[in-house]
Short mmCIF file of C-alpha atoms in Angstrom, two decimals:
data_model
loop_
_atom_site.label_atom_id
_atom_site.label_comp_id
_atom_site.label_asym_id
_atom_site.label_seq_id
_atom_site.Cartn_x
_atom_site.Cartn_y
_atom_site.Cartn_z
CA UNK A 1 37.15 32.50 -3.07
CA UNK A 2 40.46 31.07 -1.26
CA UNK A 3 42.38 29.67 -3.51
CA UNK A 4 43.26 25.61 -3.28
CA UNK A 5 44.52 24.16 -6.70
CA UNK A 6 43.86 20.51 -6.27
CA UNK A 7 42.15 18.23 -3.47
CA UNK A 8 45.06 16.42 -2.13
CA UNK A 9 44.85 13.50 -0.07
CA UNK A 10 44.26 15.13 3.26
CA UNK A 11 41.02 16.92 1.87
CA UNK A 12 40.17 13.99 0.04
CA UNK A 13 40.29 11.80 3.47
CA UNK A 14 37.76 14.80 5.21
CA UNK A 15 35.60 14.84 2.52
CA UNK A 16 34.86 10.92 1.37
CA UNK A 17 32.78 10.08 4.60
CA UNK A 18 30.36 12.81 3.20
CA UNK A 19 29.77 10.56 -0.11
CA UNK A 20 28.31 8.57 1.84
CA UNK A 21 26.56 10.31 5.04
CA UNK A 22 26.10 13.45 2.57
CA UNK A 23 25.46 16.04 5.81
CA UNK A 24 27.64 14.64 9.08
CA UNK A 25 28.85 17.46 12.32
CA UNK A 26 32.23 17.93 12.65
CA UNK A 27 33.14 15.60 15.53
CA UNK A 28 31.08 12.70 13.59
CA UNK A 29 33.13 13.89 10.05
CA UNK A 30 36.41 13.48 12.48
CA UNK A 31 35.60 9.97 13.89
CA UNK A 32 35.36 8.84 10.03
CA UNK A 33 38.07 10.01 8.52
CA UNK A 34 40.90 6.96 7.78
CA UNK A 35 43.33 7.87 10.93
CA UNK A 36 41.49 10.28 12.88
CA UNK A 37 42.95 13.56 12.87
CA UNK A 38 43.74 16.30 15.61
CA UNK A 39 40.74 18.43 16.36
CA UNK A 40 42.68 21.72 16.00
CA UNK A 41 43.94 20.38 12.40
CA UNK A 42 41.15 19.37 11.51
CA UNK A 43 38.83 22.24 11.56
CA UNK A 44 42.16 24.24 10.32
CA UNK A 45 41.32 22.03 6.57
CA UNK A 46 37.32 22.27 7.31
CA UNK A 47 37.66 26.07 7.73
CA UNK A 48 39.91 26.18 4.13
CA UNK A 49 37.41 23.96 2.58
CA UNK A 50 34.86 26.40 3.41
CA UNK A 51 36.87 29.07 2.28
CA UNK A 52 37.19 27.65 -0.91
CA UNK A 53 33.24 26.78 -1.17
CA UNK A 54 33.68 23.41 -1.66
CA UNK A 55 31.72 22.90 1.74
CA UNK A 56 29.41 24.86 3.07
CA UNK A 57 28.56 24.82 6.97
CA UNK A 58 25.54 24.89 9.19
CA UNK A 59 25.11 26.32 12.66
CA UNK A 60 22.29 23.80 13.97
CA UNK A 61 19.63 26.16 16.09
CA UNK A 62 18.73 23.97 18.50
CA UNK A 63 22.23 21.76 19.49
CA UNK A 64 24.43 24.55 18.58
CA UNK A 65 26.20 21.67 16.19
CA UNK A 66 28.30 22.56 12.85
CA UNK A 67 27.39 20.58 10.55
CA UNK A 68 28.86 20.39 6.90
CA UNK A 69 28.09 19.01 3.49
CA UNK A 70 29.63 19.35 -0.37
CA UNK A 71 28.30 22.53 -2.24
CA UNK A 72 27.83 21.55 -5.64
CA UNK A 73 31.02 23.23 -6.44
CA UNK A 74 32.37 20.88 -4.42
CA UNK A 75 30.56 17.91 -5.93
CA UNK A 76 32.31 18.97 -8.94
CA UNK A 77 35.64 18.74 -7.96
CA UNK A 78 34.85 15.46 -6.68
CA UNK A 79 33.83 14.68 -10.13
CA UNK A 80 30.34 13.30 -8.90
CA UNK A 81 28.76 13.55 -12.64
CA UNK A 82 25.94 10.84 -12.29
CA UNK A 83 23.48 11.86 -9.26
CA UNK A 84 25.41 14.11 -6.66
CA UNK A 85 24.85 14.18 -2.96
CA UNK A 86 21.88 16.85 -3.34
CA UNK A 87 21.96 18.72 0.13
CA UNK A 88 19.35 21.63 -0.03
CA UNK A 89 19.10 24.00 2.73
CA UNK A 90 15.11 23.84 2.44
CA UNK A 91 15.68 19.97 3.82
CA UNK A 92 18.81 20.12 5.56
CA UNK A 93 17.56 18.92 9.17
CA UNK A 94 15.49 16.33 7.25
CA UNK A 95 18.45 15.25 5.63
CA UNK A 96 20.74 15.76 9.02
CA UNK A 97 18.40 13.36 10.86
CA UNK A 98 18.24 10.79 8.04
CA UNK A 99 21.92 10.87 7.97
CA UNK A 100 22.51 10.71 11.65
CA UNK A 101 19.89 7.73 12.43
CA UNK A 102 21.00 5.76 9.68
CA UNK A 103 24.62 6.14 10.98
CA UNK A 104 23.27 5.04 14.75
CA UNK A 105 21.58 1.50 12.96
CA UNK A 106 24.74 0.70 11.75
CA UNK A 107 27.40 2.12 14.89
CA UNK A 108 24.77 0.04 16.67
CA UNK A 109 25.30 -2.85 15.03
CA UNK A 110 21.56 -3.63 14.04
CA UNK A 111 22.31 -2.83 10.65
CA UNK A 112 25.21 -4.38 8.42
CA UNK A 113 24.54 -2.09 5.39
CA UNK A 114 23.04 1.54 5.01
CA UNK A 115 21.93 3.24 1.70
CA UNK A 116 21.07 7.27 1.72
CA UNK A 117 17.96 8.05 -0.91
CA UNK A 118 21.27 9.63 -3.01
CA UNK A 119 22.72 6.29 -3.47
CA UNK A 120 20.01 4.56 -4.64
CA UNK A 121 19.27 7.35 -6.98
CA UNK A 122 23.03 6.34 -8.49
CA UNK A 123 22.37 2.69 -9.06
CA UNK A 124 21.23 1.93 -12.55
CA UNK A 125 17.25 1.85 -12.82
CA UNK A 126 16.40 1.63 -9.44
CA UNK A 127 13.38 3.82 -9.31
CA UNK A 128 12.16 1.62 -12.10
CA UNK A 129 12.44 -2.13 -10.96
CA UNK A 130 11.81 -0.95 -7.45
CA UNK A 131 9.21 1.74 -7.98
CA UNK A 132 9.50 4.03 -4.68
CA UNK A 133 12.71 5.09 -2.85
CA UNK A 134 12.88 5.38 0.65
CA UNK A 135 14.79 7.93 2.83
CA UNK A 136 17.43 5.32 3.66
CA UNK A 137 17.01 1.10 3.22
CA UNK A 138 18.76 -0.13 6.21
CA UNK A 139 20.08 -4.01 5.49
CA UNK A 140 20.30 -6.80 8.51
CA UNK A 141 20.43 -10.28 9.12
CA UNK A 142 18.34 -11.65 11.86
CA UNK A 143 18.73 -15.39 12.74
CA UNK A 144 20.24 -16.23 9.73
CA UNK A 145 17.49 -14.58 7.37
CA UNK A 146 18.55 -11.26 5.12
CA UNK A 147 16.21 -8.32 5.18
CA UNK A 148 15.91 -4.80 3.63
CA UNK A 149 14.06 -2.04 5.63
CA UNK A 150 12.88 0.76 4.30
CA UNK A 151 13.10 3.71 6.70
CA UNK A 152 11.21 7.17 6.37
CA UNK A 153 11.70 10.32 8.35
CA UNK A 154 8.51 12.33 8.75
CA UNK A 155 9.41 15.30 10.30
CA UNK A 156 7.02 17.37 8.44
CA UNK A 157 2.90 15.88 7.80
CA UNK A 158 2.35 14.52 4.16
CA UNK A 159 -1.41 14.85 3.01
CA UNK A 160 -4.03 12.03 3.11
CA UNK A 161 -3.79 10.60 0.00
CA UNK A 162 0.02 11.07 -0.83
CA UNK A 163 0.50 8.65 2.97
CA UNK A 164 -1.95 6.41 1.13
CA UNK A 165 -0.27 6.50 -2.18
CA UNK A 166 3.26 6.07 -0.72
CA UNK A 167 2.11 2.92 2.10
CA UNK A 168 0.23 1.72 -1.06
CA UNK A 169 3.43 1.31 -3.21
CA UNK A 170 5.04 -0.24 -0.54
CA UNK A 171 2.78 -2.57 0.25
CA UNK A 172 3.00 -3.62 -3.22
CA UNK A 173 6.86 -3.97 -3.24
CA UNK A 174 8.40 -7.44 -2.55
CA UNK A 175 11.63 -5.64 -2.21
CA UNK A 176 11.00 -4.14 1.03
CA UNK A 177 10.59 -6.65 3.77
CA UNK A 178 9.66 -3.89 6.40
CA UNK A 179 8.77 -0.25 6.33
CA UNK A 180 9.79 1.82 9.37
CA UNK A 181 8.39 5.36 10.18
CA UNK A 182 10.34 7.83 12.65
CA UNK A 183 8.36 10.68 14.01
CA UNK A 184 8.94 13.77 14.92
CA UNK A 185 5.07 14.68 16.67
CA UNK A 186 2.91 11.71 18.50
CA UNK A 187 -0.35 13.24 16.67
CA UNK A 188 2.03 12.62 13.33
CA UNK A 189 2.33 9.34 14.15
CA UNK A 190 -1.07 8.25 15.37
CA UNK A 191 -2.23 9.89 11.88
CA UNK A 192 -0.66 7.86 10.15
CA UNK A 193 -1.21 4.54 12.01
CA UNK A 194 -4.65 5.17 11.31
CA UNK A 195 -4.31 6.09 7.46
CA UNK A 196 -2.19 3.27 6.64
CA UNK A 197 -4.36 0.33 8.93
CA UNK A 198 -7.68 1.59 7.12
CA UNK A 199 -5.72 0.71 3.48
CA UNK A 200 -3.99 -1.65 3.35
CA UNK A 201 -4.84 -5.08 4.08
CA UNK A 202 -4.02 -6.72 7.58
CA UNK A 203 -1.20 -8.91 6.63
CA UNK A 204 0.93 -5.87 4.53
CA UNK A 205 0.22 -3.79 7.33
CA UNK A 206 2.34 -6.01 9.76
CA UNK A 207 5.29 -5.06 7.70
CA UNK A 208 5.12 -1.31 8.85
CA UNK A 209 6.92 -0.04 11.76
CA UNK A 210 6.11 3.24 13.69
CA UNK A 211 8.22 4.92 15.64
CA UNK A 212 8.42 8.69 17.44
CA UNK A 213 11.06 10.61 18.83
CA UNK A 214 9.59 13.92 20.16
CA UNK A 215 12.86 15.65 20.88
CA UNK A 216 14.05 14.72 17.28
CA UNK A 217 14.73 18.73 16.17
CA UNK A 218 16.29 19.51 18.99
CA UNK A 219 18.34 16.66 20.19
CA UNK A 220 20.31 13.68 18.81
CA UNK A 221 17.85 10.40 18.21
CA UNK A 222 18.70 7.84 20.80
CA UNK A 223 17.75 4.67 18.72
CA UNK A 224 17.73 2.58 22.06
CA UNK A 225 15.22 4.47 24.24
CA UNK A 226 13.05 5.18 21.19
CA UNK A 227 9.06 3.84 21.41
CA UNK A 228 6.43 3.04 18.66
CA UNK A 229 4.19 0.55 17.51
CA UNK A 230 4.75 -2.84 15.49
CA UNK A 231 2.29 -5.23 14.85
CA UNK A 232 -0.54 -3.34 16.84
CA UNK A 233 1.56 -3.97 19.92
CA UNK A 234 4.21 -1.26 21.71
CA UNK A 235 7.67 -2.19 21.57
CA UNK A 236 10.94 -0.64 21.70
CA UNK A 237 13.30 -0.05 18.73
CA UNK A 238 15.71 -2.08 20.35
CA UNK A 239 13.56 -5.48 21.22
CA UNK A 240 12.79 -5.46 17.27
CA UNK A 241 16.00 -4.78 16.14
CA UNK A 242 18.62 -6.45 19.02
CA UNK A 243 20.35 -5.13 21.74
CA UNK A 244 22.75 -2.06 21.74
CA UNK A 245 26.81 -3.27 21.42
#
């Protein structure tokens, strides 16, 4: 392991972005560091922070991207001791395309505040006032009015009843104003649609937004060309949310 005593302040300003966007590429890592650094420097640190295994790195198939996130070792020296940033390789491009859409809401501007499922794991009793936690909640004002979105990235199909289960609890939440689903497959999609209209009643079931993006493992989600279904009608992302800066 290469050897780096302590995380000074130039580490510290390459690796903060990632408490918060836990799994980010490089250029992305760059643009969010606190006076962006040269390129060439920059992957000079990236490259010893790898070295030392307090990041590991990820060739993306598909875009050819290198993305990177905090081993736990790395969470460590951060001294992350309540719930750590908890990047697994067995959902890495779940957790890249969570990461990277909830980024776009807020670069956007349609979102004022973004939380990762991590964060909400740290605040005190969440789970347990709240009952379900969502991929991301995404946080806006619209005409003057606050609201709290809960967004879920289906890149994978869940079973029957666990769809049901999960709309269910939602449904039930007053803390959620909305509920937005991003798809990776239009049969994904329509499965769900169909799931979630047949149970839940027809006023909760306005609150849920579906949405696909069929290049989503390949290619980076354009939020503002994106296509889906709200209130039984077809809309773009961007007439629900506003229009792009």
């Amino acid at each position: 392991m290469a050897q780096i005593n302590h995380l000074n302040t130039i580490h510290l300003n390459y690796l903060n972005p990632l408490l918060k966007w836990r799994v980010m590429n490089l250029e992305s890592l760059r643009q969010e560091c606190t006076n962006v650094p040269n390129y060439f420097n920059f992957c000079k640190i990236i490259r010893s922070l790898e070295k030392a295994k307090i990041l590991e790195g990820y060739r993306h198939p598909f875009n050819r991207k290198k993305y990177v996130y905090l081993s736990s070792f790395g969470e460590d020296q951060l001294s992350l001791t309540e719930n750590p940033s908890s990047v697994s390789k067995e959902t890495l491009i779940h957790d890249i395309k969570v990461s990277e859409i909830g980024k776009s809401f807020v670069d956007l501007g349609w979102m004022n505040n973004i939380q990762l499922e991590h964060e909400l794991h740290n605040k005190r009793n969440f789970r347990v006032t709240y009952k379900i936690i969502p991929d991301a909640l995404l946080e806006g004002i619209k005409k003057g009015v606050s609201y709290k979105v809960a967004l879920e990235v289906e890149l994978s199909r869940k079973s029957n009843p666990r769809i049901l289960e999960k709309a269910r609890q939602y449904a039930a939440s007053n803390y959620y104003n909305y509920v937005m689903y991003i798809f990776s497959k239009r049969n994904y999609m329509e499965k769900y649609i169909e799931i979630i209209k047949s149970g839940v009643n027809a006023e909760d079931f306005n609150r849920f937004m579906f949405f696909i993006d069929e290049t989503m493992s390949a290619n980076p989600t354009d939020l503002s060309e994106m296509e889906g279904y709200f209130k039984d009608k077809r809309v773009k992302l961007s007439e629900v949310f506003g229009p792009v800066k």
